[in-house]
Coordinates of N, CA, C and O in Angstrom, one line a residue:
M1 N 33.8 61.3 66.1 CA 34.7 60.4 65.6 C 36.0 61.0 66.2 O 36.5 62.1 66.0
P2 N 36.8 60.1 66.7 CA 38.1 60.4 67.4 C 38.9 60.8 66.2 O 39.0 60.4 65.2
V3 N 40.2 61.7 66.8 CA 41.3 62.0 65.8 C 42.4 61.8 66.9 O 42.5 62.3 67.8
I4 N 43.4 61.0 66.4 CA 44.7 60.5 66.6 C 45.6 60.9 65.9 O 45.5 60.6 64.7
T5 N 46.8 61.7 66.2 CA 47.8 62.2 65.4 C 49.0 61.1 65.8 O 49.0 60.8 66.9
L6 N 49.9 61.0 64.8 CA 51.2 60.2 65.2 C 52.4 61.2 64.8 O 52.6 61.6 63.6
T7 N 53.1 61.1 65.7 CA 54.5 62.0 65.3 C 55.7 60.9 65.9 O 55.6 60.5 67.3
T8 N 56.2 60.1 65.1 CA 57.3 58.9 65.7 C 58.4 59.0 64.7 O 58.5 59.7 63.8
D9 N 59.3 58.1 64.9 CA 60.4 57.9 64.3 C 60.4 56.5 63.8 O 61.4 55.9 63.2
L10 N 59.2 55.9 63.4 CA 59.0 54.5 63.1 C 59.3 54.4 61.7 O 59.5 53.6 61.0
G11 N 59.3 55.6 60.8 CA 59.4 55.5 59.3 C 58.5 54.8 58.5 O 57.3 54.5 59.4
T12 N 58.6 54.5 57.4 CA 57.5 54.0 56.4 C 58.2 52.8 55.9 O 57.5 52.0 54.8
K13 N 59.5 52.3 56.0 CA 59.9 51.3 55.5 C 59.5 50.0 56.1 O 59.2 49.0 55.3
D14 N 59.7 49.8 57.2 CA 59.1 48.7 58.0 C 57.7 48.8 58.3 O 56.9 49.5 58.0
N15 N 57.1 47.5 58.9 CA 55.6 47.6 59.2 C 55.1 48.0 60.4 O 53.7 47.9 60.8
Y16 N 56.3 48.7 61.1 CA 55.7 49.2 62.8 C 54.7 50.2 62.3 O 53.9 50.3 63.2
L17 N 54.7 51.2 61.6 CA 54.0 52.2 61.5 C 52.4 51.4 61.1 O 51.4 51.8 61.6
A18 N 52.5 50.6 60.4 CA 51.3 49.9 59.8 C 50.5 49.1 61.0 O 49.4 49.1 61.4
L19 N 51.4 48.7 62.2 CA 50.8 47.8 63.0 C 50.1 48.9 64.1 O 49.3 48.4 64.6
A20 N 50.9 50.0 64.2 CA 50.2 51.2 65.2 C 48.8 51.4 64.6 O 47.9 51.5 65.4
K21 N 48.8 51.7 63.4 CA 47.4 52.2 62.8 C 46.5 51.1 62.6 O 45.4 51.4 63.1
A22 N 47.0 50.0 62.6 CA 46.1 48.9 62.7 C 45.5 48.8 64.1 O 44.2 48.2 64.1
Y23 N 46.2 48.7 65.1 CA 45.7 48.9 66.2 C 44.6 49.8 66.5 O 43.6 49.5 67.4
I24 N 45.0 51.2 66.1 CA 43.8 51.9 66.2 C 42.7 51.6 65.6 O 41.6 51.9 66.4
L25 N 42.5 51.3 64.4 CA 41.4 51.1 63.7 C 40.7 49.7 64.1 O 39.6 49.7 64.2
K26 N 41.4 48.6 64.7 CA 41.0 47.7 65.3 C 40.1 48.0 66.5 O 39.1 47.5 66.9
K27 N 40.7 48.9 67.4 CA 40.0 49.2 68.7 C 39.1 50.3 68.6 O 38.2 50.3 69.3
L28 N 39.3 51.1 67.8 CA 38.3 52.5 67.5 C 38.2 52.5 66.0 O 38.6 53.4 65.4
P29 N 37.4 51.7 65.5 CA 37.0 51.8 64.3 C 36.6 53.4 63.9 O 35.8 53.8 64.6
G30 N 36.8 53.8 62.3 CA 36.3 55.0 62.3 C 37.2 56.2 62.8 O 37.0 57.3 62.4
T31 N 38.3 55.9 63.6 CA 39.0 57.1 64.1 C 40.0 57.5 62.6 O 40.4 57.1 61.9
A32 N 39.8 59.1 62.8 CA 40.7 59.7 61.8 C 42.3 59.6 62.5 O 42.5 60.1 63.3
I33 N 43.0 59.1 61.4 CA 44.6 59.0 61.9 C 45.3 60.0 61.0 O 45.3 59.8 59.9
I34 N 45.9 60.8 61.5 CA 46.7 62.0 61.0 C 48.0 61.7 61.2 O 48.4 61.9 62.4
D35 N 49.0 61.7 60.2 CA 50.5 61.7 60.4 C 50.9 63.1 60.5 O 50.8 63.8 59.4
I36 N 51.6 63.5 61.6 CA 52.4 65.0 61.6 C 53.3 64.6 61.1 O 54.0 65.1 60.0
S37 N 54.2 63.5 61.3 CA 55.5 62.8 60.7 C 55.9 61.7 61.3 O 55.9 61.4 62.6
N38 N 56.3 60.7 60.5 CA 56.7 59.4 61.0 C 58.0 59.4 60.5 O 58.8 58.2 60.6
E39 N 58.5 60.5 59.8 CA 60.2 60.5 59.3 C 61.1 61.1 60.4 O 62.2 61.4 59.7
I40 N 60.9 61.3 61.7 CA 61.7 61.8 62.6 C 62.9 61.0 62.6 O 62.9 59.8 62.5
D41 N 64.1 61.7 62.8 CA 65.4 60.9 62.6 C 65.3 60.1 63.9 O 64.8 60.6 64.9
K42 N 65.7 58.8 63.9 CA 65.8 57.9 65.4 C 66.4 58.5 66.3 O 67.5 59.0 66.4
Y43 N 65.5 58.4 67.4 CA 65.9 58.9 68.6 C 66.1 60.6 68.8 O 66.6 61.1 69.8
N44 N 65.7 61.3 68.0 CA 66.0 62.5 67.7 C 65.1 63.4 68.2 O 63.9 63.9 67.8
V45 N 64.8 63.8 69.6 CA 63.8 64.3 70.6 C 63.7 65.6 70.3 O 62.6 65.9 70.3
Q46 N 64.6 66.4 70.0 CA 64.7 67.9 69.6 C 64.1 68.0 68.4 O 63.1 68.9 68.3
Q47 N 64.2 67.3 67.4 CA 63.4 67.4 66.0 C 62.1 66.9 66.4 O 61.2 67.7 65.7
A48 N 61.8 66.0 66.9 CA 60.4 65.7 67.3 C 59.7 66.6 67.7 O 58.4 67.1 67.7
A49 N 60.3 67.5 68.7 CA 59.7 68.4 69.8 C 59.3 69.7 68.8 O 58.4 70.3 68.8
Y50 N 60.4 69.8 68.0 CA 60.4 71.0 66.9 C 59.0 70.7 65.9 O 58.1 71.8 65.9
I51 N 58.8 69.7 65.3 CA 57.8 69.4 64.4 C 56.5 69.4 64.9 O 55.5 69.8 64.6
F52 N 56.5 68.5 66.0 CA 55.3 68.3 66.8 C 54.8 69.7 67.4 O 53.6 70.0 67.2
G53 N 55.7 70.6 68.0 CA 55.3 71.8 68.6 C 54.9 72.9 67.7 O 54.1 73.7 67.9
N54 N 55.0 72.7 66.3 CA 54.8 73.7 65.5 C 53.2 73.3 64.8 O 52.9 73.9 64.0
A55 N 52.9 72.0 65.1 CA 51.8 71.5 64.5 C 50.4 71.2 65.4 O 49.4 71.4 65.1
F56 N 50.7 70.8 66.7 CA 49.8 70.1 67.3 C 48.7 71.2 68.1 O 47.5 70.7 67.8
E57 N 49.0 72.4 68.3 CA 47.9 73.5 68.5 C 47.2 73.7 67.3 O 45.9 74.2 67.8
H58 N 47.1 73.3 66.2 CA 46.1 73.6 65.0 C 45.3 72.6 65.1 O 44.4 72.7 64.1
F59 N 45.2 71.6 65.9 CA 44.4 70.3 65.8 C 43.0 70.8 66.5 O 43.1 71.6 67.5
P60 N 41.8 70.3 66.1 CA 40.8 70.4 67.1 C 40.7 70.2 68.6 O 41.5 69.1 68.9
E61 N 39.7 70.5 69.3 CA 39.6 70.1 70.6 C 39.7 68.5 70.6 O 39.0 67.9 69.9
N62 N 40.0 68.0 71.7 CA 39.9 66.5 72.0 C 40.9 65.8 71.2 O 40.5 64.3 71.3
T63 N 41.7 66.3 70.3 CA 42.5 65.7 69.4 C 43.5 64.8 70.7 O 43.9 65.3 71.4
V64 N 43.9 63.6 70.1 CA 44.8 62.7 70.9 C 46.0 62.7 70.1 O 46.1 62.3 69.0
H65 N 47.1 63.2 71.0 CA 48.3 63.0 69.9 C 49.3 62.0 70.6 O 49.5 61.8 72.0
I66 N 50.2 61.3 69.9 CA 50.9 60.3 70.0 C 52.2 60.5 69.6 O 52.5 61.2 68.5
L67 N 53.2 60.9 70.4 CA 54.6 61.5 70.4 C 55.4 60.5 70.7 O 55.9 60.4 71.8
G68 N 55.8 59.7 69.7 CA 56.6 58.4 69.9 C 57.8 58.2 69.6 O 58.1 57.6 68.5
V69 N 58.6 59.2 70.2 CA 60.2 59.0 69.9 C 60.8 59.0 71.2 O 60.8 59.8 72.2
K70 N 61.5 58.0 71.3 CA 62.3 57.8 72.6 C 63.6 58.4 72.6 O 64.2 58.8 71.4
S71 N 64.4 58.4 73.6 CA 65.9 59.1 73.5 C 66.7 57.9 73.6 O 66.5 57.0 74.5
A72 N 67.8 58.2 72.9 CA 68.9 57.1 73.1 C 69.4 57.1 74.1 O 70.2 56.1 74.7
N73 N 69.7 58.5 74.9 CA 70.5 58.7 76.3 C 69.5 58.7 77.5 O 70.3 59.1 78.6
V74 N 68.3 58.4 77.5 CA 67.6 58.6 78.7 C 66.8 57.4 78.8 O 66.2 56.5 77.9
D75 N 67.2 56.5 80.0 CA 66.5 55.4 80.3 C 65.4 55.2 80.8 O 65.3 54.2 81.6
S76 N 64.4 56.3 81.0 CA 63.2 56.5 81.8 C 62.4 55.4 81.3 O 62.3 55.3 79.8
K77 N 61.6 54.7 82.0 CA 60.7 53.5 81.6 C 59.2 54.3 81.7 O 58.2 53.6 81.4
D78 N 59.2 55.6 82.2 CA 57.9 56.1 82.3 C 57.5 56.8 81.1 O 58.1 57.4 80.2
N79 N 56.2 57.0 81.1 CA 55.4 57.7 79.9 C 54.6 58.7 80.4 O 53.9 58.3 81.5
L80 N 54.4 59.8 79.8 CA 53.2 60.7 80.2 C 52.2 61.0 79.5 O 51.9 60.6 78.3
F81 N 51.1 61.4 80.0 CA 49.7 61.8 79.5 C 49.6 63.1 80.0 O 49.7 63.4 81.1
I82 N 49.3 64.2 78.9 CA 49.3 65.4 79.0 C 47.8 66.1 78.6 O 47.7 65.8 77.6
K83 N 47.3 66.9 79.5 CA 46.2 67.5 79.0 C 46.6 69.0 78.6 O 46.9 69.7 79.6
H84 N 46.4 69.3 77.4 CA 46.8 70.8 77.0 C 45.8 71.4 76.1 O 45.6 70.8 75.1
N85 N 45.2 72.5 76.8 CA 44.3 73.2 75.9 C 43.3 72.4 75.4 O 42.9 72.4 74.1
D86 N 42.6 71.5 76.0 CA 41.7 70.4 75.3 C 42.1 69.7 74.5 O 41.3 69.1 73.7
Q87 N 43.5 69.2 74.4 CA 43.9 68.2 73.7 C 44.7 67.3 74.6 O 45.1 67.7 75.7
F88 N 45.2 66.2 74.1 CA 45.7 65.1 75.1 C 46.9 64.4 74.3 O 46.8 64.2 73.0
I89 N 47.9 64.7 75.1 CA 49.4 64.0 74.3 C 49.8 62.9 75.1 O 49.8 63.1 76.4
F90 N 50.3 61.9 74.4 CA 51.2 60.7 75.0 C 52.2 60.6 74.8 O 52.6 60.7 73.6
C91 N 53.1 60.6 75.4 CA 54.6 60.6 75.1 C 55.5 60.1 76.1 O 55.2 59.8 77.3
P92 N 56.8 59.5 75.5 CA 57.8 59.3 76.7 C 58.2 60.2 77.9 O 58.2 61.4 77.3
D93 N 58.4 59.7 78.9 CA 58.9 60.8 79.8 C 60.8 61.0 79.7 O 61.5 60.3 80.5
N94 N 61.1 61.7 78.6 CA 62.4 61.9 78.3 C 62.7 63.2 78.2 O 63.9 63.4 77.3
G95 N 62.0 64.1 78.7 CA 62.2 65.6 78.4 C 61.7 66.3 77.0 O 61.5 67.4 77.2
I96 N 61.1 65.3 76.3 CA 60.4 66.1 75.2 C 59.4 67.0 75.2 O 59.1 67.9 74.9
Y97 N 58.6 66.7 76.6 CA 57.5 67.6 76.9 C 58.1 68.8 77.2 O 57.4 69.9 76.4
S98 N 59.0 69.2 77.7 CA 59.7 70.4 78.1 C 60.2 71.2 77.0 O 60.1 72.4 76.9
L99 N 60.5 70.3 75.8 CA 60.9 71.0 74.7 C 60.0 71.8 73.8 O 60.0 72.5 73.2
F100 N 58.7 71.3 73.9 CA 57.7 71.8 73.1 C 56.7 72.5 73.9 O 55.8 73.4 73.6
A101 N 56.7 72.5 75.2 CA 55.7 73.0 76.2 C 56.0 74.5 76.5 O 54.9 75.3 76.6
D102 N 57.2 75.1 76.3 CA 57.4 76.4 76.3 C 56.8 77.1 77.4 O 56.0 78.1 77.3
G103 N 57.1 76.7 78.7 CA 56.4 77.3 79.9 C 55.0 77.1 80.2 O 54.5 77.5 80.8
H104 N 54.1 76.3 79.4 CA 52.7 76.1 79.6 C 52.7 75.2 81.0 O 53.6 74.5 81.3
R105 N 51.6 75.6 81.6 CA 51.3 75.0 82.8 C 50.1 73.7 82.5 O 49.0 74.2 82.9
D106 N 50.6 72.8 82.1 CA 49.6 71.9 81.7 C 49.2 70.7 82.8 O 50.0 70.8 84.0
E107 N 48.3 70.0 82.7 CA 48.1 68.7 83.6 C 48.8 67.7 83.2 O 48.7 67.2 82.1
V108 N 49.9 67.2 84.2 CA 50.9 66.2 83.6 C 50.5 65.0 84.5 O 50.4 65.2 85.8
Y109 N 50.3 63.8 83.8 CA 50.3 62.5 84.5 C 51.3 61.5 84.1 O 51.7 61.7 82.9
K110 N 51.9 60.6 85.0 CA 52.5 59.3 84.3 C 51.4 58.4 84.3 O 50.6 58.1 85.3
L111 N 51.8 57.5 83.2 CA 50.9 56.5 82.7 C 51.3 55.4 83.9 O 52.5 55.1 84.3
K112 N 50.1 54.7 84.5 CA 50.0 53.4 85.2 C 51.1 52.4 84.6 O 50.6 51.8 83.6
T113 N 52.4 52.2 85.0 CA 53.2 51.1 84.5 C 52.6 49.7 84.5 O 53.0 48.9 83.7
D114 N 52.0 49.5 85.6 CA 51.3 48.2 85.7 C 50.2 47.9 84.6 O 50.0 46.9 84.3
L115 N 49.7 48.8 84.3 CA 48.7 49.0 83.1 C 49.2 48.9 81.8 O 48.7 48.3 80.7
F116 N 50.5 49.9 81.7 CA 50.8 50.2 80.4 C 52.3 50.1 80.5 O 53.2 51.1 80.3
P117 N 53.0 48.6 80.6 CA 54.5 48.6 80.6 C 54.9 48.8 79.2 O 54.6 49.0 78.3
S118 N 56.2 49.3 79.5 CA 57.1 49.6 78.3 C 57.4 48.4 77.4 O 57.4 47.4 78.0
S119 N 57.4 48.5 76.0 CA 57.8 47.3 75.2 C 58.5 47.7 74.1 O 58.8 49.2 73.9
V120 N 58.9 46.7 73.2 CA 59.8 47.1 72.2 C 59.1 48.0 71.2 O 59.4 49.2 70.7
L121 N 57.9 47.8 70.9 CA 56.8 48.6 69.9 C 56.2 49.5 71.0 O 54.9 49.6 71.1
F122 N 56.8 50.5 71.7 CA 55.9 51.3 73.0 C 55.1 52.0 72.4 O 54.0 52.4 72.9
V123 N 55.2 52.6 71.1 CA 54.1 53.3 70.3 C 52.7 52.7 70.5 O 51.7 53.1 70.9
R124 N 52.6 51.4 70.0 CA 51.6 50.5 69.6 C 51.1 50.0 71.1 O 49.9 50.4 71.7
D125 N 52.0 49.6 72.0 CA 51.8 48.5 73.0 C 51.7 49.4 74.3 O 51.0 48.9 75.4
T126 N 52.3 50.7 74.3 CA 52.1 51.6 75.6 C 51.2 52.7 75.2 O 50.2 53.0 75.7
L127 N 51.7 53.5 74.5 CA 51.1 54.9 74.1 C 49.6 54.6 73.6 O 48.7 55.4 74.2
L128 N 49.6 53.8 72.6 CA 48.3 53.8 71.9 C 47.4 53.0 72.7 O 46.2 53.4 72.9
K129 N 47.7 52.1 73.5 CA 46.9 51.1 74.3 C 46.4 52.3 75.4 O 45.1 52.2 75.8
A130 N 47.2 53.2 75.9 CA 46.6 54.1 77.0 C 45.7 54.9 76.5 O 44.6 55.5 76.8
A131 N 46.1 55.4 75.2 CA 45.3 56.3 74.5 C 43.9 55.7 74.2 O 42.7 56.5 74.5
V132 N 43.7 54.5 73.8 CA 42.4 54.1 73.4 C 41.7 53.7 74.7 O 40.5 54.1 74.8
E133 N 42.3 53.3 75.9 CA 41.4 53.5 77.1 C 41.1 54.7 77.6 O 39.9 54.8 78.0
F134 N 41.9 55.6 77.4 CA 41.2 57.2 77.9 C 40.1 57.4 77.0 O 39.3 57.9 77.4
L135 N 40.0 57.4 75.7 CA 39.0 57.8 74.9 C 37.8 56.8 75.0 O 36.6 57.3 74.9
K136 N 37.7 55.7 75.6 CA 36.7 54.7 76.1 C 36.0 55.3 77.4 O 35.0 55.4 77.6
T137 N 36.9 56.0 78.1 CA 36.3 56.4 79.7 C 36.3 58.0 79.8 O 35.7 58.4 80.6
N138 N 37.3 58.6 79.1 CA 37.6 60.0 79.3 C 38.0 60.3 80.7 O 37.7 61.5 81.1
K139 N 38.6 59.3 81.4 CA 38.9 59.6 82.9 C 40.6 59.3 82.9 O 41.1 58.2 82.9
A140 N 41.3 60.4 83.1 CA 42.7 60.5 83.4 C 43.3 59.5 84.5 O 44.1 58.7 84.4
E141 N 42.4 59.5 85.6 CA 42.8 58.8 86.9 C 42.7 57.1 86.7 O 43.4 56.4 87.4
D142 N 41.9 57.0 85.5 CA 42.1 55.5 85.2 C 43.3 55.0 84.6 O 43.5 53.5 84.5
I143 N 44.0 55.8 84.0 CA 45.3 55.3 83.0 C 46.4 56.1 83.7 O 47.7 55.5 83.5
A144 N 46.3 56.8 84.6 CA 47.5 57.6 85.2 C 47.5 58.5 86.4 O 46.2 58.6 86.8
D145 N 48.6 58.7 87.0 CA 48.7 59.5 88.2 C 49.2 60.8 88.0 O 50.3 61.0 87.3
K146 N 48.6 61.7 88.5 CA 49.1 63.0 88.5 C 50.3 63.3 89.0 O 50.6 62.8 89.9
T147 N 51.4 64.1 88.2 CA 52.7 64.4 88.8 C 53.2 65.5 88.5 O 52.8 66.1 87.5
D148 N 54.2 66.1 89.2 CA 55.1 67.1 88.8 C 56.5 66.8 88.6 O 57.4 67.6 88.5
D149 N 56.7 65.6 88.8 CA 58.2 64.8 88.6 C 58.1 64.1 87.3 O 57.8 63.1 87.1
Y150 N 58.7 64.9 86.5 CA 59.0 64.4 85.0 C 60.2 65.1 84.5 O 60.6 66.1 84.9
L151 N 61.0 64.4 83.7 CA 62.1 64.9 83.2 C 61.9 66.0 82.3 O 61.1 66.1 81.6
Q152 N 63.0 67.2 82.4 CA 62.8 68.4 81.8 C 64.5 68.5 81.0 O 65.4 68.1 81.7
A153 N 64.2 68.8 79.7 CA 65.3 69.0 78.9 C 65.6 70.4 78.8 O 64.4 71.4 78.7
L154 N 66.8 70.7 78.6 CA 67.0 72.2 78.3 C 67.6 72.5 76.9 O 68.3 71.5 76.2
M155 N 67.0 73.3 76.2 CA 67.2 73.4 74.7 C 68.5 74.7 74.6 O 68.9 75.5 75.6
F156 N 69.2 74.4 74.1 CA 70.7 75.2 73.5 C 70.2 76.6 73.2 O 69.6 76.8 72.5
Q157 N 70.9 77.7 74.1 CA 70.4 78.9 74.1 C 71.3 79.8 73.2 O 72.7 79.6 73.4
P158 N 71.1 80.6 72.3 CA 72.0 81.1 71.4 C 72.7 82.3 72.3 O 72.1 82.7 73.6
T159 N 74.0 82.6 72.1 CA 74.6 83.5 72.6 C 75.2 84.5 71.7 O 75.3 84.3 70.4
Y160 N 75.6 85.8 72.1 CA 76.2 86.9 71.2 C 77.1 87.5 72.0 O 77.4 87.7 73.2
G161 N 78.2 88.0 70.9 CA 79.2 88.6 71.4 C 79.3 90.1 70.7 O 78.2 90.5 69.7
T162 N 80.1 90.9 70.8 CA 80.2 92.1 69.9 C 80.3 91.9 68.2 O 79.8 92.7 67.6
D163 N 80.8 90.7 67.8 CA 81.0 90.7 66.4 C 80.5 89.2 66.1 O 80.7 88.9 64.9
A164 N 79.6 88.6 66.9 CA 79.2 87.3 66.4 C 78.0 87.0 67.1 O 77.7 87.2 68.5
I165 N 76.9 85.9 66.5 CA 76.0 85.5 67.2 C 76.3 83.8 66.8 O 76.5 83.4 65.9
V166 N 76.1 83.2 68.1 CA 76.2 81.6 67.9 C 74.9 80.9 68.5 O 74.3 81.3 69.5
G167 N 74.5 80.3 67.2 CA 73.3 79.7 67.5 C 73.4 78.0 67.0 O 74.4 77.7 66.9
K168 N 72.3 77.6 67.1 CA 72.3 76.1 66.7 C 71.3 75.7 65.7 O 70.1 76.5 65.5
C169 N 71.4 75.1 64.6 CA 70.3 74.3 63.7 C 69.6 73.5 64.4 O 69.9 72.5 64.9
V170 N 68.4 74.0 64.5 CA 67.2 73.0 65.1 C 66.7 72.1 64.1 O 66.4 71.2 64.4
Y171 N 66.5 72.4 62.9 CA 65.8 71.6 62.0 C 66.0 72.1 60.4 O 66.1 73.1 60.2
I172 N 66.4 70.9 59.6 CA 66.4 71.4 58.1 C 65.2 70.8 57.5 O 64.9 69.4 57.4
D173 N 64.3 71.4 56.9 CA 63.0 70.8 56.4 C 63.2 70.1 54.9 O 64.6 70.4 54.3
S174 N 62.3 69.5 54.4 CA 62.5 68.9 53.1 C 63.0 69.7 51.7 O 63.4 69.4 50.8
Y175 N 62.8 71.1 52.0 CA 62.9 71.9 51.1 C 64.3 72.7 51.0 O 64.7 73.3 50.3
G176 N 65.0 72.3 52.5 CA 66.2 72.8 52.5 C 66.4 73.9 53.4 O 67.3 74.7 53.5
N177 N 65.4 74.4 53.8 CA 65.2 75.8 54.7 C 65.7 75.3 56.1 O 65.4 74.3 56.8
V178 N 66.5 76.2 56.5 CA 67.4 75.8 57.7 C 66.5 76.7 58.9 O 66.3 77.8 58.9
V179 N 66.3 76.0 60.0 CA 65.7 76.7 61.1 C 66.5 76.7 62.3 O 67.1 75.8 62.5
T180 N 66.8 77.9 62.8 CA 67.7 78.0 64.0 C 67.0 78.3 65.2 O 65.8 78.7 65.1
N181 N 67.9 78.5 66.2 CA 67.1 79.0 67.5 C 67.6 80.5 67.7 O 67.2 80.9 68.7
I182 N 68.0 81.1 66.8 CA 68.3 82.6 67.0 C 66.8 83.2 66.3 O 66.4 83.0 65.5
K183 N 66.3 84.1 67.4 CA 65.1 84.6 66.9 C 65.4 85.9 66.5 O 66.3 86.6 66.7

């Protein structure tokens, strides 16, 4: 039974998340769909990378992860397919991969745009469509081309002086816990 996780900014107020899940169940009946979070703040790539990055490695081998959060200020139409420790990640090429990868040397591919063009509901129409095709054949070369050319984002690094440390709030969870980038 395939396992597909969803990390998106689709929310639960509208029908977009239901449309994505319906697509999975229609194309791959019996698939286990796990929501990592669908309440990412709109276009908040850093928040998505933090939440996803702290969850995805806990899933079993061959889990397919959909990381569906676009960036408001990156206009890339490309999407990535990443093989990471026997897991598979589909996400936009907006720098999000570099924010959670933490220096991993993964196999990175760009989805073939002629097969998987971007659309308004790109989570369903692009990322999930590619994931379903991959799960049918298990061949990366059928859906994507290997690349080393993808966008990389830089995380704000904390600084310190003699009497101060300057960091950034990375995330505030639902309990009010504040996560910073100060280690």
